Amino acid sequence: VYDLFGVGFTLLRLTSAVDAGLALVPTAEAAGVPLAVVDLPRAEIRDLYGADLALVRPDQHIAWRGDAIADGMSLLNSARGMTAET
């Protein structure tokens, strides 16, 4: 799996839902955050992660996982270690 990750952040889409998580792409582009999207819609992989989506940091640690992204900018800021003050 690691060979599929980009040089920046990677959004793993572990569901066959067509639009799952894709709203994060333009948010990342607007913020200047490199983001690759990798589709792995296999039940056994989804079960390992315990969610439909996983955001992987450049150091290959999972920054977040869930079934939907409510606020893409907050998610990216949190994953980058940024707070409202930074």
mmCIF file of N, CA and C in Angstrom:
data_model
loop_
_atom_site.group_PDB
_atom_site.id
_atom_site.type_symbol
_atom_site.label_atom_id
_atom_site.label_comp_id
_atom_site.label_asym_id
_atom_site.label_seq_id
_atom_site.Cartn_x
_atom_site.Cartn_y
_atom_site.Cartn_z
ATOM 1 N N VAL A 1 0.821 -1.191 0.000
ATOM 2 C CA VAL A 1 0.000 0.000 0.000
ATOM 3 C C VAL A 1 0.865 1.255 0.000
ATOM 4 N N TYR A 2 1.965 1.258 0.747
ATOM 5 C CA TYR A 2 2.791 2.453 0.844
ATOM 6 C C TYR A 2 3.305 2.925 -0.516
ATOM 7 N N ASP A 3 3.512 2.022 -1.431
ATOM 8 C CA ASP A 3 3.981 2.392 -2.761
ATOM 9 C C ASP A 3 2.964 3.239 -3.519
ATOM 10 N N LEU A 4 1.709 3.192 -3.112
ATOM 11 C CA LEU A 4 0.651 3.947 -3.777
ATOM 12 C C LEU A 4 0.536 5.376 -3.257
ATOM 13 N N PHE A 5 1.126 5.660 -2.096
ATOM 14 C CA PHE A 5 0.995 6.976 -1.489
ATOM 15 C C PHE A 5 1.759 8.017 -2.290
ATOM 16 N N GLY A 6 1.251 9.248 -2.267
ATOM 17 C CA GLY A 6 1.930 10.352 -2.918
ATOM 18 C C GLY A 6 3.043 10.897 -2.038
ATOM 19 N N VAL A 7 3.682 11.959 -2.492
ATOM 20 C CA VAL A 7 4.774 12.560 -1.720
ATOM 21 C C VAL A 7 4.231 13.472 -0.624
ATOM 22 N N GLY A 8 2.990 13.879 -0.737
ATOM 23 C CA GLY A 8 2.351 14.703 0.290
ATOM 24 C C GLY A 8 1.359 13.851 1.069
ATOM 25 N N PHE A 9 0.181 14.383 1.262
ATOM 26 C CA PHE A 9 -0.889 13.653 1.925
ATOM 27 C C PHE A 9 -1.565 12.720 0.934
ATOM 28 N N THR A 10 -2.151 11.656 1.451
ATOM 29 C CA THR A 10 -2.874 10.703 0.613
ATOM 30 C C THR A 10 -4.229 10.436 1.243
ATOM 31 N N LEU A 11 -5.267 10.554 0.436
ATOM 32 C CA LEU A 11 -6.614 10.198 0.874
ATOM 33 C C LEU A 11 -6.908 8.802 0.350
ATOM 34 N N LEU A 12 -7.029 7.850 1.265
ATOM 35 C CA LEU A 12 -7.402 6.486 0.879
ATOM 36 C C LEU A 12 -8.921 6.409 0.856
ATOM 37 N N ARG A 13 -9.455 6.007 -0.277
ATOM 38 C CA ARG A 13 -10.896 5.817 -0.420
ATOM 39 C C ARG A 13 -11.143 4.316 -0.413
ATOM 40 N N LEU A 14 -11.704 3.832 0.682
ATOM 41 C CA LEU A 14 -11.859 2.401 0.897
ATOM 42 C C LEU A 14 -13.296 1.963 0.677
ATOM 43 N N THR A 15 -14.000 2.691 -0.148
ATOM 44 C CA THR A 15 -15.394 2.445 -0.474
ATOM 45 C C THR A 15 -15.584 2.606 -1.965
ATOM 46 N N SER A 16 -16.631 2.027 -2.490
ATOM 47 C CA SER A 16 -16.919 2.188 -3.915
ATOM 48 C C SER A 16 -17.830 3.378 -4.172
ATOM 49 N N ALA A 17 -18.197 4.131 -3.141
ATOM 50 C CA ALA A 17 -19.014 5.332 -3.331
ATOM 51 C C ALA A 17 -18.242 6.316 -4.207
ATOM 52 N N VAL A 18 -18.863 6.732 -5.292
ATOM 53 C CA VAL A 18 -18.180 7.515 -6.321
ATOM 54 C C VAL A 18 -17.598 8.827 -5.798
ATOM 55 N N ASP A 19 -18.332 9.545 -4.970
ATOM 56 C CA ASP A 19 -17.886 10.869 -4.550
ATOM 57 C C ASP A 19 -17.294 10.918 -3.149
ATOM 58 N N ALA A 20 -17.105 9.798 -2.504
ATOM 59 C CA ALA A 20 -16.623 9.770 -1.114
ATOM 60 C C ALA A 20 -15.303 10.519 -0.973
ATOM 61 N N GLY A 21 -15.327 11.571 -0.179
ATOM 62 C CA GLY A 21 -14.113 12.306 0.150
ATOM 63 C C GLY A 21 -13.560 13.223 -0.912
ATOM 64 N N LEU A 22 -14.106 13.210 -2.117
ATOM 65 C CA LEU A 22 -13.508 13.982 -3.207
ATOM 66 C C LEU A 22 -13.611 15.488 -3.018
ATOM 67 N N ALA A 23 -14.483 15.957 -2.150
ATOM 68 C CA ALA A 23 -14.564 17.393 -1.883
ATOM 69 C C ALA A 23 -13.276 17.907 -1.243
ATOM 70 N N LEU A 24 -12.470 17.003 -0.689
ATOM 71 C CA LEU A 24 -11.209 17.410 -0.078
ATOM 72 C C LEU A 24 -10.180 17.834 -1.129
ATOM 73 N N VAL A 25 -10.310 17.354 -2.347
ATOM 74 C CA VAL A 25 -9.323 17.653 -3.396
ATOM 75 C C VAL A 25 -9.233 19.153 -3.691
ATOM 76 N N PRO A 26 -10.327 19.833 -4.023
ATOM 77 C CA PRO A 26 -10.202 21.272 -4.285
ATOM 78 C C PRO A 26 -9.812 22.071 -3.042
ATOM 79 N N THR A 27 -10.203 21.599 -1.873
ATOM 80 C CA THR A 27 -9.805 22.269 -0.630
ATOM 81 C C THR A 27 -8.297 22.193 -0.463
ATOM 82 N N ALA A 28 -7.724 21.027 -0.703
ATOM 83 C CA ALA A 28 -6.270 20.857 -0.608
ATOM 84 C C ALA A 28 -5.556 21.707 -1.655
ATOM 85 N N GLU A 29 -6.081 21.732 -2.871
ATOM 86 C CA GLU A 29 -5.465 22.550 -3.917
ATOM 87 C C GLU A 29 -5.465 24.020 -3.533
ATOM 88 N N ALA A 30 -6.590 24.521 -3.018
ATOM 89 C CA ALA A 30 -6.692 25.924 -2.622
ATOM 90 C C ALA A 30 -5.731 26.258 -1.485
ATOM 91 N N ALA A 31 -5.473 25.290 -0.616
ATOM 92 C CA ALA A 31 -4.569 25.495 0.517
ATOM 93 C C ALA A 31 -3.110 25.228 0.160
ATOM 94 N N GLY A 32 -2.859 24.751 -1.044
ATOM 95 C CA GLY A 32 -1.493 24.429 -1.449
ATOM 96 C C GLY A 32 -0.951 23.170 -0.812
ATOM 97 N N VAL A 33 -1.845 22.268 -0.447
ATOM 98 C CA VAL A 33 -1.456 21.021 0.206
ATOM 99 C C VAL A 33 -1.454 19.904 -0.836
ATOM 100 N N PRO A 34 -0.301 19.277 -1.079
ATOM 101 C CA PRO A 34 -0.280 18.169 -2.044
ATOM 102 C C PRO A 34 -1.115 16.994 -1.512
ATOM 103 N N LEU A 35 -2.026 16.514 -2.360
ATOM 104 C CA LEU A 35 -2.933 15.441 -1.954
ATOM 105 C C LEU A 35 -3.119 14.466 -3.102
ATOM 106 N N ALA A 36 -2.784 13.220 -2.863
ATOM 107 C CA ALA A 36 -3.062 12.145 -3.824
ATOM 108 C C ALA A 36 -4.299 11.409 -3.336
ATOM 109 N N VAL A 37 -5.072 10.887 -4.267
ATOM 110 C CA VAL A 37 -6.255 10.093 -3.931
ATOM 111 C C VAL A 37 -6.022 8.679 -4.439
ATOM 112 N N VAL A 38 -6.166 7.717 -3.543
ATOM 113 C CA VAL A 38 -5.952 6.308 -3.889
ATOM 114 C C VAL A 38 -7.235 5.544 -3.586
ATOM 115 N N ASP A 39 -7.757 4.872 -4.584
ATOM 116 C CA ASP A 39 -8.966 4.066 -4.428
ATOM 117 C C ASP A 39 -8.605 2.614 -4.158
ATOM 118 N N LEU A 40 -9.068 2.098 -3.021
ATOM 119 C CA LEU A 40 -8.868 0.699 -2.639
ATOM 120 C C LEU A 40 -10.201 0.159 -2.105
ATOM 121 N N PRO A 41 -11.209 0.050 -2.970
ATOM 122 C CA PRO A 41 -12.545 -0.343 -2.499
ATOM 123 C C PRO A 41 -12.683 -1.847 -2.258
ATOM 124 N N ARG A 42 -11.948 -2.334 -1.285
ATOM 125 C CA ARG A 42 -12.017 -3.753 -0.938
ATOM 126 C C ARG A 42 -12.434 -3.878 0.516
ATOM 127 N N ALA A 43 -13.410 -4.721 0.766
ATOM 128 C CA ALA A 43 -13.994 -4.856 2.102
ATOM 129 C C ALA A 43 -12.951 -5.219 3.150
ATOM 130 N N GLU A 44 -12.017 -6.087 2.825
ATOM 131 C CA GLU A 44 -11.026 -6.500 3.821
ATOM 132 C C GLU A 44 -10.082 -5.354 4.195
ATOM 133 N N ILE A 45 -9.785 -4.480 3.256
ATOM 134 C CA ILE A 45 -8.938 -3.322 3.571
ATOM 135 C C ILE A 45 -9.731 -2.310 4.373
ATOM 136 N N ARG A 46 -10.991 -2.092 3.977
ATOM 137 C CA ARG A 46 -11.857 -1.167 4.707
ATOM 138 C C ARG A 46 -12.015 -1.629 6.159
ATOM 139 N N ASP A 47 -12.140 -2.920 6.355
ATOM 140 C CA ASP A 47 -12.278 -3.456 7.709
ATOM 141 C C ASP A 47 -11.014 -3.212 8.546
ATOM 142 N N LEU A 48 -9.845 -3.280 7.923
ATOM 143 C CA LEU A 48 -8.600 -3.012 8.640
ATOM 144 C C LEU A 48 -8.536 -1.568 9.134
ATOM 145 N N TYR A 49 -8.969 -0.639 8.288
ATOM 146 C CA TYR A 49 -8.932 0.777 8.645
ATOM 147 C C TYR A 49 -10.133 1.185 9.488
ATOM 148 N N GLY A 50 -11.225 0.447 9.409
ATOM 149 C CA GLY A 50 -12.402 0.742 10.208
ATOM 150 C C GLY A 50 -13.184 1.951 9.758
ATOM 151 N N ALA A 51 -12.995 2.375 8.515
ATOM 152 C CA ALA A 51 -13.690 3.548 7.994
ATOM 153 C C ALA A 51 -13.635 3.537 6.474
ATOM 154 N N ASP A 52 -14.481 4.353 5.862
ATOM 155 C CA ASP A 52 -14.498 4.447 4.397
ATOM 156 C C ASP A 52 -13.356 5.294 3.855
ATOM 157 N N LEU A 53 -12.854 6.208 4.683
ATOM 158 C CA LEU A 53 -11.814 7.149 4.248
ATOM 159 C C LEU A 53 -10.696 7.194 5.290
ATOM 160 N N ALA A 54 -9.484 7.389 4.813
ATOM 161 C CA ALA A 54 -8.350 7.590 5.719
ATOM 162 C C ALA A 54 -7.418 8.614 5.096
ATOM 163 N N LEU A 55 -7.010 9.591 5.882
ATOM 164 C CA LEU A 55 -6.059 10.590 5.420
ATOM 165 C C LEU A 55 -4.700 10.240 6.004
ATOM 166 N N VAL A 56 -3.742 10.009 5.113
ATOM 167 C CA VAL A 56 -2.401 9.588 5.509
ATOM 168 C C VAL A 56 -1.443 10.768 5.336
ATOM 169 N N ARG A 57 -0.666 11.039 6.380
ATOM 170 C CA ARG A 57 0.318 12.120 6.324
ATOM 171 C C ARG A 57 1.502 11.708 5.440
ATOM 172 N N PRO A 58 2.340 12.661 5.057
ATOM 173 C CA PRO A 58 3.522 12.330 4.257
ATOM 174 C C PRO A 58 4.469 11.334 4.929
ATOM 175 N N ASP A 59 4.454 11.262 6.266
ATOM 176 C CA ASP A 59 5.310 10.303 6.970
ATOM 177 C C ASP A 59 4.626 8.946 7.132
ATOM 178 N N GLN A 60 3.521 8.758 6.440
ATOM 179 C CA GLN A 60 2.762 7.505 6.358
ATOM 180 C C GLN A 60 2.009 7.154 7.640
ATOM 181 N N HIS A 61 1.806 8.118 8.504
ATOM 182 C CA HIS A 61 0.962 7.919 9.678
ATOM 183 C C HIS A 61 -0.459 8.347 9.320
ATOM 184 N N ILE A 62 -1.433 7.671 9.862
ATOM 185 C CA ILE A 62 -2.823 8.025 9.601
ATOM 186 C C ILE A 62 -3.177 9.239 10.452
ATOM 187 N N ALA A 63 -3.560 10.321 9.781
ATOM 188 C CA ALA A 63 -3.922 11.554 10.476
ATOM 189 C C ALA A 63 -5.394 11.557 10.869
ATOM 190 N N TRP A 64 -6.213 10.851 10.099
ATOM 191 C CA TRP A 64 -7.666 10.871 10.337
ATOM 192 C C TRP A 64 -8.276 9.705 9.589
ATOM 193 N N ARG A 65 -9.402 9.226 10.108
ATOM 194 C CA ARG A 65 -10.209 8.260 9.374
ATOM 195 C C ARG A 65 -11.664 8.465 9.755
ATOM 196 N N GLY A 66 -12.537 8.216 8.802
ATOM 197 C CA GLY A 66 -13.967 8.397 9.026
ATOM 198 C C GLY A 66 -14.742 8.022 7.786
ATOM 199 N N ASP A 67 -16.033 8.206 7.862
ATOM 200 C CA ASP A 67 -16.891 7.839 6.732
ATOM 201 C C ASP A 67 -17.310 9.034 5.892
ATOM 202 N N ALA A 68 -17.090 10.241 6.390
ATOM 203 C CA ALA A 68 -17.426 11.457 5.650
ATOM 204 C C ALA A 68 -16.564 12.596 6.178
ATOM 205 N N ILE A 69 -16.315 13.567 5.332
ATOM 206 C CA ILE A 69 -15.522 14.729 5.714
ATOM 207 C C ILE A 69 -16.469 15.920 5.835
ATOM 208 N N ALA A 70 -16.644 16.416 7.049
ATOM 209 C CA ALA A 70 -17.563 17.527 7.279
ATOM 210 C C ALA A 70 -16.919 18.869 6.929
ATOM 211 N N ASP A 71 -15.672 19.070 7.309
ATOM 212 C CA ASP A 71 -14.981 20.345 7.093
ATOM 213 C C ASP A 71 -13.556 20.047 6.637
ATOM 214 N N GLY A 72 -13.365 20.074 5.329
ATOM 215 C CA GLY A 72 -12.080 19.711 4.745
ATOM 216 C C GLY A 72 -10.924 20.575 5.204
ATOM 217 N N MET A 73 -11.145 21.891 5.327
ATOM 218 C CA MET A 73 -10.052 22.777 5.735
ATOM 219 C C MET A 73 -9.649 22.498 7.179
ATOM 220 N N SER A 74 -10.610 22.295 8.053
ATOM 221 C CA SER A 74 -10.278 21.960 9.446
ATOM 222 C C SER A 74 -9.518 20.643 9.519
ATOM 223 N N LEU A 75 -9.937 19.686 8.704
ATOM 224 C CA LEU A 75 -9.251 18.394 8.678
ATOM 225 C C LEU A 75 -7.805 18.559 8.228
ATOM 226 N N LEU A 76 -7.590 19.285 7.145
ATOM 227 C CA LEU A 76 -6.227 19.490 6.653
ATOM 228 C C LEU A 76 -5.379 20.261 7.659
ATOM 229 N N ASN A 77 -5.959 21.279 8.269
ATOM 230 C CA ASN A 77 -5.208 22.048 9.265
ATOM 231 C C ASN A 77 -4.820 21.181 10.456
ATOM 232 N N SER A 78 -5.735 20.363 10.914
ATOM 233 C CA SER A 78 -5.438 19.464 12.021
ATOM 234 C C SER A 78 -4.353 18.465 11.642
ATOM 235 N N ALA A 79 -4.448 17.907 10.443
ATOM 236 C CA ALA A 79 -3.465 16.926 9.973
ATOM 237 C C ALA A 79 -2.074 17.547 9.830
ATOM 238 N N ARG A 80 -2.040 18.853 9.558
ATOM 239 C CA ARG A 80 -0.761 19.565 9.422
ATOM 240 C C ARG A 80 -0.272 20.141 10.735
ATOM 241 N N GLY A 81 -1.051 19.915 11.816
ATOM 242 C CA GLY A 81 -0.649 20.433 13.123
ATOM 243 C C GLY A 81 -0.901 21.904 13.286
ATOM 244 N N MET A 82 -1.807 22.455 12.485
ATOM 245 C CA MET A 82 -2.123 23.871 12.559
ATOM 246 C C MET A 82 -3.342 24.087 13.458
ATOM 247 N N THR A 83 -3.329 25.172 14.175
ATOM 248 C CA THR A 83 -4.472 25.536 14.999
ATOM 249 C C THR A 83 -5.093 26.805 14.428
ATOM 250 N N ALA A 84 -6.177 27.252 15.012
ATOM 251 C CA ALA A 84 -6.833 28.469 14.549
ATOM 252 C C ALA A 84 -5.900 29.680 14.650
ATOM 253 N N GLU A 85 -4.930 29.617 15.559
ATOM 254 C CA GLU A 85 -4.019 30.737 15.741
ATOM 255 C C GLU A 85 -2.879 30.766 14.732
ATOM 256 N N THR A 86 -2.618 29.609 14.055
ATOM 257 C CA THR A 86 -1.472 29.563 13.132
ATOM 258 C C THR A 86 -1.898 29.705 11.713
#
